[in-house]
Structures are given as structure tokens and as C-alpha cells.
């Protein structure tokens, strides 16, 4: 369940609590809404952390790919091979981040 779905469920629980004729039923709906709000808050915090991680990884991969583009031709032998491997890994990370963002959106 995504964050938006939690928000819809929270509003639904609050609405049902307000409409409930029995106070015990209303209390249960309010408790349910409180629990959903807690989970939604944790998911939002987790998403912010993921976003920050992705921003850092994007910056690092951009730097590595720029370095590879500028200096890759100047290197030879094992150093060139290592830089090519690092650039390949950076492209994989970049693609993974893009795919993760598509999944979240």
C-alpha cells in the first residue's frame, strides 16, 4: 500500500469515526486512523531517506561518469580497465535509481 493509499484510508477511518453512532465504534475508528497516520509518517520518512540516498548516488555516479569521460582516454592498461569497470558500475547504479523512481512514481 502506497503513501497516498494510507492517506485515503486515514480519511475514511476519520469519516467513519465521525459518523459512528456508538462511541466504542468511533473510538476504534479513531485508533485505526491514528495507527494508519503513524505508518504513513514512517513511510514518508523512509521515502525522504531513499530520496536523499538516490540524490547522493546520482551525484556520485555523475561525477564518476564525468571523470571517465574526461580522463578515460588518457589512461591505459589496468588503470583504464578499472576506470571502465567503475564507469560501467556507475551506469548500472544510475539505471537502478531511474527504475526505482519509476516504480515509486
PDB file of C-alpha atoms in Angstrom:
ATOM      1  CA  UNK A   1       0.000   0.000   0.000  1.00  0.00           C
ATOM      2  CA  UNK A   2       1.459   3.363  -1.050  1.00  0.00           C
ATOM      3  CA  UNK A   3       1.529   6.536   0.992  1.00  0.00           C
ATOM      4  CA  UNK A   4      -1.424   8.001  -0.912  1.00  0.00           C
ATOM      5  CA  UNK A   5      -3.483   4.898  -0.178  1.00  0.00           C
ATOM      6  CA  UNK A   6      -2.698   5.307   3.515  1.00  0.00           C
ATOM      7  CA  UNK A   7      -3.935   8.903   3.351  1.00  0.00           C
ATOM      8  CA  UNK A   8      -7.181   7.773   1.742  1.00  0.00           C
ATOM      9  CA  UNK A   9      -7.622   5.084   4.409  1.00  0.00           C
ATOM     10  CA  UNK A  10      -6.899   7.628   7.180  1.00  0.00           C
ATOM     11  CA  UNK A  11      -9.568   9.986   5.878  1.00  0.00           C
ATOM     12  CA  UNK A  12     -12.013   7.103   5.540  1.00  0.00           C
ATOM     13  CA  UNK A  13     -11.393   5.978   9.144  1.00  0.00           C
ATOM     14  CA  UNK A  14     -11.823   9.555  10.412  1.00  0.00           C
ATOM     15  CA  UNK A  15     -15.040   9.932   8.439  1.00  0.00           C
ATOM     16  CA  UNK A  16     -16.413   6.684   9.828  1.00  0.00           C
ATOM     17  CA  UNK A  17     -15.427   7.720  13.364  1.00  0.00           C
ATOM     18  CA  UNK A  18     -17.327  10.972  12.943  1.00  0.00           C
ATOM     19  CA  UNK A  19     -20.357   9.155  11.550  1.00  0.00           C
ATOM     20  CA  UNK A  20     -20.397   6.329  14.112  1.00  0.00           C
ATOM     21  CA  UNK A  21     -23.347   6.348  16.471  1.00  0.00           C
ATOM     22  CA  UNK A  22     -21.689   4.069  19.022  1.00  0.00           C
ATOM     23  CA  UNK A  23     -18.825   5.731  20.917  1.00  0.00           C
ATOM     24  CA  UNK A  24     -16.855   2.467  21.112  1.00  0.00           C
ATOM     25  CA  UNK A  25     -17.054   2.063  17.355  1.00  0.00           C
ATOM     26  CA  UNK A  26     -15.981   5.688  16.908  1.00  0.00           C
ATOM     27  CA  UNK A  27     -13.019   5.117  19.255  1.00  0.00           C
ATOM     28  CA  UNK A  28     -11.914   2.089  17.249  1.00  0.00           C
ATOM     29  CA  UNK A  29     -12.049   4.058  14.010  1.00  0.00           C
ATOM     30  CA  UNK A  30     -10.046   6.888  15.628  1.00  0.00           C
ATOM     31  CA  UNK A  31      -7.471   4.356  16.868  1.00  0.00           C
ATOM     32  CA  UNK A  32      -7.315   2.856  13.397  1.00  0.00           C
ATOM     33  CA  UNK A  33      -6.773   6.321  11.906  1.00  0.00           C
ATOM     34  CA  UNK A  34      -4.033   7.046  14.461  1.00  0.00           C
ATOM     35  CA  UNK A  35      -2.269   3.792  13.612  1.00  0.00           C
ATOM     36  CA  UNK A  36      -2.506   4.483   9.896  1.00  0.00           C
ATOM     37  CA  UNK A  37      -1.139   8.007  10.459  1.00  0.00           C
ATOM     38  CA  UNK A  38       1.839   6.540  12.314  1.00  0.00           C
ATOM     39  CA  UNK A  39       2.565   4.110   9.499  1.00  0.00           C
ATOM     40  CA  UNK A  40       2.111   6.858   6.902  1.00  0.00           C
ATOM     41  CA  UNK A  41       4.544   9.049   8.827  1.00  0.00           C
ATOM     42  CA  UNK A  42       7.145   6.271   8.937  1.00  0.00           C
ATOM     43  CA  UNK A  43       6.707   5.562   5.216  1.00  0.00           C
ATOM     44  CA  UNK A  44       7.080   9.248   4.401  1.00  0.00           C
ATOM     45  CA  UNK A  45      10.270   9.453   6.463  1.00  0.00           C
ATOM     46  CA  UNK A  46      11.598   6.323   4.769  1.00  0.00           C
ATOM     47  CA  UNK A  47      10.816   7.788   1.341  1.00  0.00           C
ATOM     48  CA  UNK A  48      12.671  11.006   2.220  1.00  0.00           C
ATOM     49  CA  UNK A  49      15.719   8.938   3.224  1.00  0.00           C
ATOM     50  CA  UNK A  50      15.541   6.961  -0.017  1.00  0.00           C
ATOM     51  CA  UNK A  51      15.265  10.198  -1.988  1.00  0.00           C
ATOM     52  CA  UNK A  52      18.351  11.627  -0.253  1.00  0.00           C
ATOM     53  CA  UNK A  53      20.280   8.408  -0.862  1.00  0.00           C
ATOM     54  CA  UNK A  54      19.326   8.494  -4.523  1.00  0.00           C
ATOM     55  CA  UNK A  55      20.357  12.135  -4.845  1.00  0.00           C
ATOM     56  CA  UNK A  56      23.759  11.296  -3.347  1.00  0.00           C
ATOM     57  CA  UNK A  57      24.183   8.278  -5.612  1.00  0.00           C
ATOM     58  CA  UNK A  58      23.163  10.312  -8.652  1.00  0.00           C
ATOM     59  CA  UNK A  59      25.741  12.966  -7.800  1.00  0.00           C
ATOM     60  CA  UNK A  60      28.451  10.361  -7.284  1.00  0.00           C
ATOM     61  CA  UNK A  61      27.640   8.480 -10.468  1.00  0.00           C
ATOM     62  CA  UNK A  62      27.572  11.750 -12.398  1.00  0.00           C
ATOM     63  CA  UNK A  63      30.999  12.619 -11.049  1.00  0.00           C
ATOM     64  CA  UNK A  64      32.388   9.188 -11.911  1.00  0.00           C
ATOM     65  CA  UNK A  65      30.966   9.272 -15.422  1.00  0.00           C
ATOM     66  CA  UNK A  66      32.299  12.792 -15.974  1.00  0.00           C
ATOM     67  CA  UNK A  67      35.721  11.717 -14.744  1.00  0.00           C
ATOM     68  CA  UNK A  68      35.596   8.704 -17.056  1.00  0.00           C
ATOM     69  CA  UNK A  69      34.625  10.887 -19.988  1.00  0.00           C
ATOM     70  CA  UNK A  70      37.366  13.408 -19.353  1.00  0.00           C
ATOM     71  CA  UNK A  71      40.247  11.154 -18.375  1.00  0.00           C
ATOM     72  CA  UNK A  72      39.365   7.696 -19.668  1.00  0.00           C
ATOM     73  CA  UNK A  73      41.246   8.180 -22.936  1.00  0.00           C
ATOM     74  CA  UNK A  74      44.382   9.308 -21.106  1.00  0.00           C
ATOM     75  CA  UNK A  75      44.720   6.089 -19.126  1.00  0.00           C
ATOM     76  CA  UNK A  76      45.940   2.746 -20.352  1.00  0.00           C
ATOM     77  CA  UNK A  77      46.389  -0.766 -19.083  1.00  0.00           C
ATOM     78  CA  UNK A  78      44.937  -1.798 -15.752  1.00  0.00           C
ATOM     79  CA  UNK A  79      44.072   1.785 -14.743  1.00  0.00           C
ATOM     80  CA  UNK A  80      41.951   2.193 -17.891  1.00  0.00           C
ATOM     81  CA  UNK A  81      40.292  -1.169 -17.318  1.00  0.00           C
ATOM     82  CA  UNK A  82      39.488  -0.296 -13.702  1.00  0.00           C
ATOM     83  CA  UNK A  83      38.058   3.082 -14.686  1.00  0.00           C
ATOM     84  CA  UNK A  84      35.929   1.400 -17.366  1.00  0.00           C
ATOM     85  CA  UNK A  85      34.596  -1.062 -14.756  1.00  0.00           C
ATOM     86  CA  UNK A  86      33.833   1.788 -12.364  1.00  0.00           C
ATOM     87  CA  UNK A  87      32.041   3.712 -15.121  1.00  0.00           C
ATOM     88  CA  UNK A  88      30.024   0.607 -16.017  1.00  0.00           C
ATOM     89  CA  UNK A  89      29.035   0.153 -12.375  1.00  0.00           C
ATOM     90  CA  UNK A  90      28.095   3.841 -12.174  1.00  0.00           C
ATOM     91  CA  UNK A  91      25.835   3.456 -15.224  1.00  0.00           C
ATOM     92  CA  UNK A  92      24.204   0.417 -13.607  1.00  0.00           C
ATOM     93  CA  UNK A  93      23.603   2.384 -10.411  1.00  0.00           C
ATOM     94  CA  UNK A  94      22.165   5.285 -12.400  1.00  0.00           C
ATOM     95  CA  UNK A  95      19.817   2.917 -14.259  1.00  0.00           C
ATOM     96  CA  UNK A  96      18.780   1.276 -10.992  1.00  0.00           C
ATOM     97  CA  UNK A  97      17.930   4.655  -9.462  1.00  0.00           C
ATOM     98  CA  UNK A  98      15.898   5.624 -12.527  1.00  0.00           C
ATOM     99  CA  UNK A  99      13.997   2.331 -12.412  1.00  0.00           C
ATOM    100  CA  UNK A 100      13.347   2.735  -8.672  1.00  0.00           C
ATOM    101  CA  UNK A 101      11.990   6.236  -9.231  1.00  0.00           C
ATOM    102  CA  UNK A 102       9.687   4.980 -11.983  1.00  0.00           C
ATOM    103  CA  UNK A 103       8.378   2.311  -9.617  1.00  0.00           C
ATOM    104  CA  UNK A 104       7.723   4.852  -6.850  1.00  0.00           C
ATOM    105  CA  UNK A 105       6.038   7.330  -9.223  1.00  0.00           C
TER     106      UNK A 105
END
